[in-house]
Tab-separated table of C-alpha atoms and ligand atoms in Angstrom:
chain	number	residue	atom	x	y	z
A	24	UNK	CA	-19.585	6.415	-20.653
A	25	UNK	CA	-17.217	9.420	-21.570
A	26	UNK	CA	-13.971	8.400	-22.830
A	27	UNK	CA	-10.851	10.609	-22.828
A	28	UNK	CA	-7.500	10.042	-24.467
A	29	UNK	CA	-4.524	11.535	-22.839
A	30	UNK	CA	-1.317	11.916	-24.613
A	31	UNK	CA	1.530	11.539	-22.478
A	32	UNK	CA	5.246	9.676	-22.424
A	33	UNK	CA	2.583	6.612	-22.156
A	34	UNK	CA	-0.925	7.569	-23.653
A	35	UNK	CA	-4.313	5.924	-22.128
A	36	UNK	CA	-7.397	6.486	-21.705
A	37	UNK	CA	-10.061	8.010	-19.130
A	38	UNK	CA	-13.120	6.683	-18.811
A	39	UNK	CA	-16.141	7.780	-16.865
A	40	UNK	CA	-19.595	6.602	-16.281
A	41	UNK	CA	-22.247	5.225	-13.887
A	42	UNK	CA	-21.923	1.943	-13.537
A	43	UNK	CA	-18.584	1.260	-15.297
A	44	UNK	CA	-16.810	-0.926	-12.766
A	45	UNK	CA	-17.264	-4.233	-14.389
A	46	UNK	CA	-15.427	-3.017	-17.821
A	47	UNK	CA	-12.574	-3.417	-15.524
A	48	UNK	CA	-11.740	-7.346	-16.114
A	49	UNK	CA	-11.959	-6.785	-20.209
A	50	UNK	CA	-9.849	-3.346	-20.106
A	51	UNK	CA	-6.889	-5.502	-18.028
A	52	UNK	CA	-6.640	-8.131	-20.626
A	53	UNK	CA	-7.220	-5.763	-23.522
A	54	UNK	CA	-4.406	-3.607	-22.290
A	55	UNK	CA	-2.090	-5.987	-20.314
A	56	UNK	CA	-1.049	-9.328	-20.310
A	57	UNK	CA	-1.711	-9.643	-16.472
A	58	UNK	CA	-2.572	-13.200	-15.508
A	59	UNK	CA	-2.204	-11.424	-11.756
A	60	UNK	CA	-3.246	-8.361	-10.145
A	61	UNK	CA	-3.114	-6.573	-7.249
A	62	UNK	CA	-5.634	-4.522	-5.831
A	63	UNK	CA	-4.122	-1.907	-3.333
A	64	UNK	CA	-6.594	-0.377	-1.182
A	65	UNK	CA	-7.484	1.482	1.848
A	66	UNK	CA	-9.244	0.595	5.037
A	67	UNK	CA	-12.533	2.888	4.039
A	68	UNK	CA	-12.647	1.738	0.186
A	69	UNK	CA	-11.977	-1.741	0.476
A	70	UNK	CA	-14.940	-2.836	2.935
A	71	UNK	CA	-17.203	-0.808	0.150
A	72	UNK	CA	-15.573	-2.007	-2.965
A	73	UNK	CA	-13.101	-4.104	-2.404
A	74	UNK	CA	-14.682	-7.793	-2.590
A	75	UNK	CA	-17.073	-6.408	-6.305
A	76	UNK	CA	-13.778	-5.569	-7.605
A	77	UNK	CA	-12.062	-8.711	-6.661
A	78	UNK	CA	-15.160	-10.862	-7.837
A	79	UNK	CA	-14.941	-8.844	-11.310
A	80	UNK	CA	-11.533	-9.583	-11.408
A	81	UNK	CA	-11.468	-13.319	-10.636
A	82	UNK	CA	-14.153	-14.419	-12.172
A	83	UNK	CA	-12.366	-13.023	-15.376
A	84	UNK	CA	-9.871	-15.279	-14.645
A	85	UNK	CA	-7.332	-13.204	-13.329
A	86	UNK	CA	-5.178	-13.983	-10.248
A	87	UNK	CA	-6.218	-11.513	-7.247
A	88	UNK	CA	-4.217	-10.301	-4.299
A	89	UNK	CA	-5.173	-7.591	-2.290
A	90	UNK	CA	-2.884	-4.770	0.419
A	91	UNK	CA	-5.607	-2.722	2.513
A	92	UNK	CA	-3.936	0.341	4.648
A	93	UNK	CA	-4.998	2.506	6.917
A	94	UNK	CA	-6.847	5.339	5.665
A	95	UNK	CA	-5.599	8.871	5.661
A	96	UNK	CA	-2.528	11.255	4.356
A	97	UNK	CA	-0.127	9.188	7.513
A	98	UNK	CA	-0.364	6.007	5.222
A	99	UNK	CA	1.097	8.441	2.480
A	100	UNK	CA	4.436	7.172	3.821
A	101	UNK	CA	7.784	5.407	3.204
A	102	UNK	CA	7.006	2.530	5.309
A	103	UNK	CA	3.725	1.976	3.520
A	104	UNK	CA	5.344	2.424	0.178
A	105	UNK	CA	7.922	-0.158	1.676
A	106	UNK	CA	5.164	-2.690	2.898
A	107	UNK	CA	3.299	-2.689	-0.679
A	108	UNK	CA	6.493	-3.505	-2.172
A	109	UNK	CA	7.413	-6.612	-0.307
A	110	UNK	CA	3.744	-7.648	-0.648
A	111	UNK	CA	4.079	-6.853	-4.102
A	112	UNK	CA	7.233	-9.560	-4.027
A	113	UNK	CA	5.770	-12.172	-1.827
A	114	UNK	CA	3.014	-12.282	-4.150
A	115	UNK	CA	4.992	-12.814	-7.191
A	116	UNK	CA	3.756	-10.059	-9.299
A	117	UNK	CA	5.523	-10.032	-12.317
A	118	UNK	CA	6.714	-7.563	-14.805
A	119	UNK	CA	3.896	-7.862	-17.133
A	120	UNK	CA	1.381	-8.314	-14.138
A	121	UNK	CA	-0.642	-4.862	-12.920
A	122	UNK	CA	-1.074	-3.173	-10.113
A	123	UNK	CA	-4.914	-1.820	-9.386
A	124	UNK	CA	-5.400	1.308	-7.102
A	125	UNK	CA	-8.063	1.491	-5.661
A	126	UNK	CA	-9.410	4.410	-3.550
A	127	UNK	CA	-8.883	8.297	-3.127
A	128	UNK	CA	-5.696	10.371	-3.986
A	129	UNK	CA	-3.696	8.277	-1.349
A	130	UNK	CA	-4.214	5.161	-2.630
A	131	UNK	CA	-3.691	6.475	-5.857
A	132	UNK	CA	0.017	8.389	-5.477
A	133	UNK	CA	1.005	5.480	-3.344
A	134	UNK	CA	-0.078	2.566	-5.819
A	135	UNK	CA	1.645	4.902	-8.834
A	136	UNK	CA	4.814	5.102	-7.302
A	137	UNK	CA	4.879	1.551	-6.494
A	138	UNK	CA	4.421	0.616	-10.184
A	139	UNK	CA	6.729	3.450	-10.495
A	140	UNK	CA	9.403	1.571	-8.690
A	141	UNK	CA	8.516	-2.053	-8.726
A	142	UNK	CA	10.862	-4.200	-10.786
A	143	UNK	CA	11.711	-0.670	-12.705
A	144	UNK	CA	7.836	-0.210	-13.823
A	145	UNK	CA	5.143	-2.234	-14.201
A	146	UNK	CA	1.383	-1.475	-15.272
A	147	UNK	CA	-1.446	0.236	-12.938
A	148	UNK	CA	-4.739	1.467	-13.589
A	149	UNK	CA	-6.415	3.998	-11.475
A	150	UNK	CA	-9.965	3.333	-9.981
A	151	UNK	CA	-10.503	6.907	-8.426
A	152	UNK	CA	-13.097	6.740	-5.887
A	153	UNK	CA	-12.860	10.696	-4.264
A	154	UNK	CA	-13.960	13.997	-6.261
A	155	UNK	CA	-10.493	15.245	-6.159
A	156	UNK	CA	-9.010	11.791	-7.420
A	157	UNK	CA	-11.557	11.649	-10.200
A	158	UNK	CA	-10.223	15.362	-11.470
A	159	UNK	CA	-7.148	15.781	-10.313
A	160	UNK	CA	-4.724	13.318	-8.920
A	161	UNK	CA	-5.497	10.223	-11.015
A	162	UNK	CA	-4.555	12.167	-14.348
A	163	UNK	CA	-1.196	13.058	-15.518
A	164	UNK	CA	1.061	10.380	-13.696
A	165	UNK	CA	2.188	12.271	-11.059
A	166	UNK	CA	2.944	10.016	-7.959
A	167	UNK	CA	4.552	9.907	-4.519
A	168	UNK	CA	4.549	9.269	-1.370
A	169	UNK	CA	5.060	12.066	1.956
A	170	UNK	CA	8.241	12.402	3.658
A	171	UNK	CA	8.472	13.535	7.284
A	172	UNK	CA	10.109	16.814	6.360
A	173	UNK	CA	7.452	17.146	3.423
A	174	UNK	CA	4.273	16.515	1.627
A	175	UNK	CA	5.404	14.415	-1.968
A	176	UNK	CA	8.689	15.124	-1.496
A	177	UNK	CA	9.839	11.776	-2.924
A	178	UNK	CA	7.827	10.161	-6.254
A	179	UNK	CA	8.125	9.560	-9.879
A	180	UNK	CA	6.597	10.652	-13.090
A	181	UNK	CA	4.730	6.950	-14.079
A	182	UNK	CA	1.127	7.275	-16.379
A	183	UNK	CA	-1.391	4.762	-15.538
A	184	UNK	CA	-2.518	2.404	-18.180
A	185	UNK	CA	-6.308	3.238	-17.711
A	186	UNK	CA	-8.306	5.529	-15.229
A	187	UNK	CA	-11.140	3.930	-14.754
A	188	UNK	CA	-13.798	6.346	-12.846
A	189	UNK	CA	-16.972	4.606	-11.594
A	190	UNK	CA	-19.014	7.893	-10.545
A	191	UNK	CA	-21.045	5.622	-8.749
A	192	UNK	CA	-18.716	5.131	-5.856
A	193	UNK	CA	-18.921	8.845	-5.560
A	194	UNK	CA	-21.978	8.202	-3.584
A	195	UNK	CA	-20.606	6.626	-0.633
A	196	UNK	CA	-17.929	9.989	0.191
A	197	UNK	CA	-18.860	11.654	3.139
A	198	UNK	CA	-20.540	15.103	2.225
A	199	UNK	CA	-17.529	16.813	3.762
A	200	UNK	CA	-14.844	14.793	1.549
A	201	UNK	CA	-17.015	15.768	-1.622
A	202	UNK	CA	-16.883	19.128	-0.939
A	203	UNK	CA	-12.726	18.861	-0.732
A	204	UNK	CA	-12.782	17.797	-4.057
A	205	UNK	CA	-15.534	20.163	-5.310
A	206	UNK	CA	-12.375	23.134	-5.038
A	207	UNK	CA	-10.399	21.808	-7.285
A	208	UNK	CA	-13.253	21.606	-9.705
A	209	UNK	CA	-13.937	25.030	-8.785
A	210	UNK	CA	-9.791	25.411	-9.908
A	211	UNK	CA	-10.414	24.253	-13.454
A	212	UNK	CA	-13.266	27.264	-13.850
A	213	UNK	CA	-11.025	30.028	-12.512
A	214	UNK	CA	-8.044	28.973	-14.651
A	215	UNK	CA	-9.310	28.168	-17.729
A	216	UNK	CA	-13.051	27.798	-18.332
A	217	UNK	CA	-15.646	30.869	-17.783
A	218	UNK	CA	-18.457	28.609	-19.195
A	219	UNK	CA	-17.524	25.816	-16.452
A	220	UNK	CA	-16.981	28.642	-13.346
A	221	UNK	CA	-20.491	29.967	-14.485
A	222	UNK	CA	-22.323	26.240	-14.709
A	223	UNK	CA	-20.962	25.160	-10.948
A	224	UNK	CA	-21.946	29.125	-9.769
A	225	UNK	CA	-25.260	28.358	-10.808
A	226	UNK	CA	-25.871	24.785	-9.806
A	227	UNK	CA	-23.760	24.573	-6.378
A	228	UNK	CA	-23.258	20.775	-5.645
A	229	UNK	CA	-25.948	19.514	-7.778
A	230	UNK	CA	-23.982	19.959	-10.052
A	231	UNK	CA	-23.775	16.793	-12.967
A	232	UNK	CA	-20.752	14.854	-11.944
A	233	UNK	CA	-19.996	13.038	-15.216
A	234	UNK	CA	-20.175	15.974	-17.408
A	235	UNK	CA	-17.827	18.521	-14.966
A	236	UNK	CA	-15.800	15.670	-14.183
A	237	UNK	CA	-15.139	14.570	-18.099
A	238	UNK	CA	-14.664	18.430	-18.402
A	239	UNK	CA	-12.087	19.115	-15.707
A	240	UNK	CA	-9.986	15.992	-16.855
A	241	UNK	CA	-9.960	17.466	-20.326
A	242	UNK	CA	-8.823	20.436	-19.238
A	243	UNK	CA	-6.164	18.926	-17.232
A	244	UNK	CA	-4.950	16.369	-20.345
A	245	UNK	CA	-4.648	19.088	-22.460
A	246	UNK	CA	-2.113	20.841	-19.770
A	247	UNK	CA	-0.243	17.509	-19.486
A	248	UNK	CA	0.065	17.209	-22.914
A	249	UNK	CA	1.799	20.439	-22.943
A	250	UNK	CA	3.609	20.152	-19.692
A	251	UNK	CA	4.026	16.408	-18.624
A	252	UNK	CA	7.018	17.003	-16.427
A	253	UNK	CA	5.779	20.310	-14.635
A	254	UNK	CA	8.531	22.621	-16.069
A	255	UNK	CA	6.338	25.290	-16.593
A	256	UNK	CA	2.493	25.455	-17.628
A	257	UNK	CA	1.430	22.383	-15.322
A	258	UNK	CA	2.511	24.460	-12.459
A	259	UNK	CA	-1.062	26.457	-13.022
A	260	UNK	CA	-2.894	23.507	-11.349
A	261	UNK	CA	-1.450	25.340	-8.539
A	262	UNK	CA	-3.842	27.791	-8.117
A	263	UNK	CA	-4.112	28.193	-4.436
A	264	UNK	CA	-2.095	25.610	-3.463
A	265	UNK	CA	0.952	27.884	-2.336
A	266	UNK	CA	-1.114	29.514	0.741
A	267	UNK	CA	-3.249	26.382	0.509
A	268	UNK	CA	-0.354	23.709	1.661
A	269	UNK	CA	0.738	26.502	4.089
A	270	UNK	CA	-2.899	26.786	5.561
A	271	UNK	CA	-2.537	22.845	5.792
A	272	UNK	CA	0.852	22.506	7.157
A	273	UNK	CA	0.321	25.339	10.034
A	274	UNK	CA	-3.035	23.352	11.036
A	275	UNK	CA	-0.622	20.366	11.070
A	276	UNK	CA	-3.215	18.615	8.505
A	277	UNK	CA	-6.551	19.621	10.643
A	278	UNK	CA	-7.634	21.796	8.210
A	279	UNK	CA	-8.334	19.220	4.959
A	280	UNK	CA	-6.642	20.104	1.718
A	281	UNK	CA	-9.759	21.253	-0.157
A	282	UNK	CA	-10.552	23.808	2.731
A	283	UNK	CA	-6.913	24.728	2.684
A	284	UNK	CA	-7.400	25.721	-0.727
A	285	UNK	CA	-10.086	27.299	-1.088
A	286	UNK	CA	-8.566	29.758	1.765
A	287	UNK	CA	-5.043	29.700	-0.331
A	288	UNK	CA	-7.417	31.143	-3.351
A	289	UNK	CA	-9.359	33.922	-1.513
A	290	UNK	CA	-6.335	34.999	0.157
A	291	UNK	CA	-4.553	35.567	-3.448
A	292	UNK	CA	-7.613	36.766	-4.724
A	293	UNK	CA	-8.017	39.087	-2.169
A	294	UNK	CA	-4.597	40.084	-2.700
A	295	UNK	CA	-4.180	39.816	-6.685
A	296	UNK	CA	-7.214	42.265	-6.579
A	297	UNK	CA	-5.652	44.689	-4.057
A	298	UNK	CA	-2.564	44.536	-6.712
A	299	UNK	CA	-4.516	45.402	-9.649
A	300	UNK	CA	-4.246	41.924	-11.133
A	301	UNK	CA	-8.179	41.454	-11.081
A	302	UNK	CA	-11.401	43.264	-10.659
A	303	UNK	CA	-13.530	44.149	-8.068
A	304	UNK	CA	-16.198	41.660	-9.795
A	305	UNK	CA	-13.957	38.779	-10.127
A	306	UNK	CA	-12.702	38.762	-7.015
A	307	UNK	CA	-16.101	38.732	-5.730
A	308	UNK	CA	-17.448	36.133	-8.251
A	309	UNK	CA	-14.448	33.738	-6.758
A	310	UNK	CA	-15.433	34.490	-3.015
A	311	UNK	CA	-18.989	33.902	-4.058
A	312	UNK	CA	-18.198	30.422	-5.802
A	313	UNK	CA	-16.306	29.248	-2.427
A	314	UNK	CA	-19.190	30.325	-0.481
A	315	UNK	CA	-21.709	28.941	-2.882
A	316	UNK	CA	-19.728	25.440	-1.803
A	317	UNK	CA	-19.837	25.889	1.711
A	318	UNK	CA	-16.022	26.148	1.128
A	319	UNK	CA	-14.031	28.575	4.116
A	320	UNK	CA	-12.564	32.229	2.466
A	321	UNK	CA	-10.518	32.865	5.653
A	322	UNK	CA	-8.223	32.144	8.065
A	323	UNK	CA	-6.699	32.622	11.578
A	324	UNK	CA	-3.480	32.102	10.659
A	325	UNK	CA	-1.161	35.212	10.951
A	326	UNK	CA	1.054	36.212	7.579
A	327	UNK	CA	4.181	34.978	9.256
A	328	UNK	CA	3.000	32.367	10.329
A	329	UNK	CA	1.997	31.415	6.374
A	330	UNK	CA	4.998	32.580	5.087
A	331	UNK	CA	6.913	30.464	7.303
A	332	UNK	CA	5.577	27.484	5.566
A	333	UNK	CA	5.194	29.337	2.285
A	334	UNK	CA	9.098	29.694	2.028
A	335	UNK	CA	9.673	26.004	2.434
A	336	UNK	CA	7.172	25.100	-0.938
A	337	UNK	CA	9.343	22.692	-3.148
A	338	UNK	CA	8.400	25.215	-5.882
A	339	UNK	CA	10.392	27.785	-4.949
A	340	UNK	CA	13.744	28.732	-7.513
A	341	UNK	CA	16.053	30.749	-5.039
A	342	UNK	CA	14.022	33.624	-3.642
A	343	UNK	CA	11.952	33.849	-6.219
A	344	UNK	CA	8.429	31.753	-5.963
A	345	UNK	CA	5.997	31.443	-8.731
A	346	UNK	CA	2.365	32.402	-7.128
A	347	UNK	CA	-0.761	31.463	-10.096
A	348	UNK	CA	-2.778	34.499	-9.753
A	349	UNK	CA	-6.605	34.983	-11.119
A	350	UNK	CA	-6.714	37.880	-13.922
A	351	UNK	CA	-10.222	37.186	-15.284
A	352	UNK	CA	-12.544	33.900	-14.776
A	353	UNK	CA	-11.353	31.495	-16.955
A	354	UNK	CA	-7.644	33.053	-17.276
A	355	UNK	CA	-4.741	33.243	-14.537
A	356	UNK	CA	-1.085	34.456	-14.682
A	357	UNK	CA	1.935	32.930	-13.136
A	358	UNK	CA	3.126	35.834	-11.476
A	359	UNK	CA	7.037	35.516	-10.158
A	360	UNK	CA	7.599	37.069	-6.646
A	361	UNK	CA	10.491	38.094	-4.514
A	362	UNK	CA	10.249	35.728	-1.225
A	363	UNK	CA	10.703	39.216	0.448
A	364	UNK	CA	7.987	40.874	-1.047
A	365	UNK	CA	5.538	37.994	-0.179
A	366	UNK	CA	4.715	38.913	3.794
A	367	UNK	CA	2.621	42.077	2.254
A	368	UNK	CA	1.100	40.233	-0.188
A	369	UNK	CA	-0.257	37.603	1.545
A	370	UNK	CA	-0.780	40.244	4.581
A	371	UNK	CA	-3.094	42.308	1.881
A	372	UNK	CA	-5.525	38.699	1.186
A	373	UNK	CA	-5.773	38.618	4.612
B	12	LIG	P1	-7.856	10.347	0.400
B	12	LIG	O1	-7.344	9.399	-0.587
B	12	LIG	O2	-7.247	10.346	1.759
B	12	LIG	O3	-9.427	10.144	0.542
B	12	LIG	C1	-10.140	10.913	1.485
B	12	LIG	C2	-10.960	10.014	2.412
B	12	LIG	O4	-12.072	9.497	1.691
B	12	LIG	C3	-10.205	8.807	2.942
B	12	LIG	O5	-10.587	8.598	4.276
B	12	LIG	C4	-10.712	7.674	2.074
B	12	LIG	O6	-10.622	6.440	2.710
B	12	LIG	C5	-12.138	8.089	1.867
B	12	LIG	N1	-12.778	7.576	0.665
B	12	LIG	C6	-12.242	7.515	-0.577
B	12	LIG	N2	-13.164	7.127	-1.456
B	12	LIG	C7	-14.304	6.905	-0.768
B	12	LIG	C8	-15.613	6.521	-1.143
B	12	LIG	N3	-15.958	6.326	-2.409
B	12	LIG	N4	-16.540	6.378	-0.177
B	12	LIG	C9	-16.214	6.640	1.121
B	12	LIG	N5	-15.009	7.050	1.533
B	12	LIG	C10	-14.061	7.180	0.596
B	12	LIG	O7	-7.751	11.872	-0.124
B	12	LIG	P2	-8.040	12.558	-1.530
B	12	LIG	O8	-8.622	13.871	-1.190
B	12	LIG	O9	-8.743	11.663	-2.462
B	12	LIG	O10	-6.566	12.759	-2.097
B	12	LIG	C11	-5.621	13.567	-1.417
B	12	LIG	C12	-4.244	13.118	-1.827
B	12	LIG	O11	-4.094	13.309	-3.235
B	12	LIG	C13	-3.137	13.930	-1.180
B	12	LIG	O12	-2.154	13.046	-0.719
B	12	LIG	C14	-2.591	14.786	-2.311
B	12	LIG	O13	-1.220	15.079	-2.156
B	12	LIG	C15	-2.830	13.892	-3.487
B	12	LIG	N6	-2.908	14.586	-4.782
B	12	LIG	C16	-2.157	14.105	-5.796
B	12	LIG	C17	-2.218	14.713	-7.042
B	12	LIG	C18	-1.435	14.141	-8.181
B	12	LIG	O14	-1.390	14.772	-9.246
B	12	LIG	N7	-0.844	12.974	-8.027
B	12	LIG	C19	-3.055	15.814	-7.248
B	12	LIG	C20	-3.826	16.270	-6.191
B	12	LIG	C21	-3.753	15.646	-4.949
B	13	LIG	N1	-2.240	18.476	-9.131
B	13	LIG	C1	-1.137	19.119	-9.720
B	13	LIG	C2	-0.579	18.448	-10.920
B	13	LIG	O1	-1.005	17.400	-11.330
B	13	LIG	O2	0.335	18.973	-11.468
């Protein structure tokens, strides 16, 4: 088992192995004083892990209750966020109780800013059972639900007390989900590790999943430690995402986020290269990688039609947006540009 400390307005601890699920009974009472927990789940994780976990749990002595929602991004919603709070009530979960989520970056924002909110705060510990989870979304506290003029436009900043990443369950995600995940690993090698970019080039998605996912959570703890509230440096994890959410949003959420950024990164690469922000052989090392992952490089979407959604990203200061461009493998700029100048940028990564 790898374990990772994080340093954040509440510090814990990432641990990641084979196998690791059962530590999860002695890391609640080492950490809490929880004589009741509840597991919050979704309708694809639970049937798969939902009755170990509760067995673990119980037969530690612990008190289990359990919420099980649909699966997908529509759960990502108010009246989900609503419903796990009045079963959170009903069920008498206490201040000094915890809150378990179980499942993929859904469960995961949705549990987090439930604990966020819950009686003012109370603990959770994140059991991420996706690729992207695992790297990206159970680290650094960010959490949130969807609102219908937005994706995470309402959430809190709330650290788990433990992420807890079994890359066992890993082997039940569909190939397709996998691959989702697999570019934002790719992310971590283009913005900050050449050695990383160069290991997943060469071993595609055989790639060892407890050393690259160990190495992409370091990389992202050492941005949150930096950056906890996203006021500046965090806001590299966007790499991609800018053209990425507007791939997503103009598919109206056909097109998975993964796919959506992989496209959002060839079309800045594409572009950034055009611009003289990267070589000829980056760019094509990048497009290559994507490829490599069975990951898409293009799209049908028009530039106005990605602009359209581009200009409504919650990132934007006035007309000004802040697009994370590739320089060299391993190092990216955050390159601040006019709104107006953005239709011929993104009409050059075409
Ligand atoms: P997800 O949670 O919807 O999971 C994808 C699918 O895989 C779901 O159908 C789920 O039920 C299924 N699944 C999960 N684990 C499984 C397993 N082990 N076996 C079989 N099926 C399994 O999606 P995701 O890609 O994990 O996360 C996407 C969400 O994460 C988005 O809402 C995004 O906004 C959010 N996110 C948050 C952060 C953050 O910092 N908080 C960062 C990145 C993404
Ligand atoms: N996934 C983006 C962030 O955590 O900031």
């Amino acid at each position: 088992m790898i374990s990772i400390p994080v340093t954040a307005s509440r510090n814990y601890c990432v641990k990641i192995g084979s196998g690791i699920l059962p530590c999860l009974a002695s890391e609640i009472h080492q950490l809490t004083k929880a004589t009741r927990v509840a597991v919050i789940s979704d309708s694809h994780v639970w049937p798969l892990y939902g009755e170990s976990v509760q067995t673990i749990l119980s037969d530690s002595g612990l008190e289990v209750c359990s919420y099980v929602f649909p699966a997908g991004e529509n759960s990502k919603s108010g009246d989900t966020f609503l419903k796990i709070l009045n079963f959170l009530a009903e069920n008498r979960i206490s201040r000094s109780d915890c809150l378990i989520a179980l499942g993929g970056g859904v469960v995961g924002d949705l549990t987090g800013f439930a604990a966020a909110c819950y009686l003012r705060g109370v603990a959770y510990i994140q059991i991420p059972t996706t690729l992207l989870a695992a790297v990206d979304s159970s680290v650094g506290g960010k959490t949130g639900i969807d609102l219908p003029a937005g994706k995470n436009l309402a959430g809190a900043f709330h650290p788990p007390c433990l992420v807890l990443c079994d890359t066992d369950t890993l082997q039940t995600l569909p190939e397709d989900i996998f691959r989702d995940g697999c570019a934002e690993v790719i992310k971590y090698g283009i913005l900050y590790d050449k050695e990383l970019f160069n290991r997943l080039l060469g071993q595609g998605l055989s790639f060892d999943r407890e050393s690259v996912i160990a190495r992409c959570v370091e990389l992202k703890r050492d941005v949150v430690a930096l950056d906890e509230y996203d006021t500046g440096l965090r806001m590299k994890l966007n790499l991609g995402h800018t053209i990425g959410h507007s791939v997503e949003a103009a598919s109206h959420f056909q097109i998975s986020h993964g796919k959506a950024v992989a496209i959002g990164t060839a079309v800045i690469t594409r572009a950034g290269c055009k611009a003289g922000i990267c070589s000829q052989e980056t760019k094509d090392h990048i497009l290559r990688i994507l490829e490599v992952f069975g990951l898409p490089t293009r799209t049908d979407y028009s530039a106005q039609q990605l602009l359209t959604h581009a200009l409504s990203d919650k990132k934007r200061t006035g007309e000004t947006l802040r697009l994370i461009l590739p320089k060299d493998i391993g190092e990216c700029i955050i390159f601040p540009m006019e709104t107006s100048a953005l239709y011929a940028f993104i009409q050059e990564g075409l």
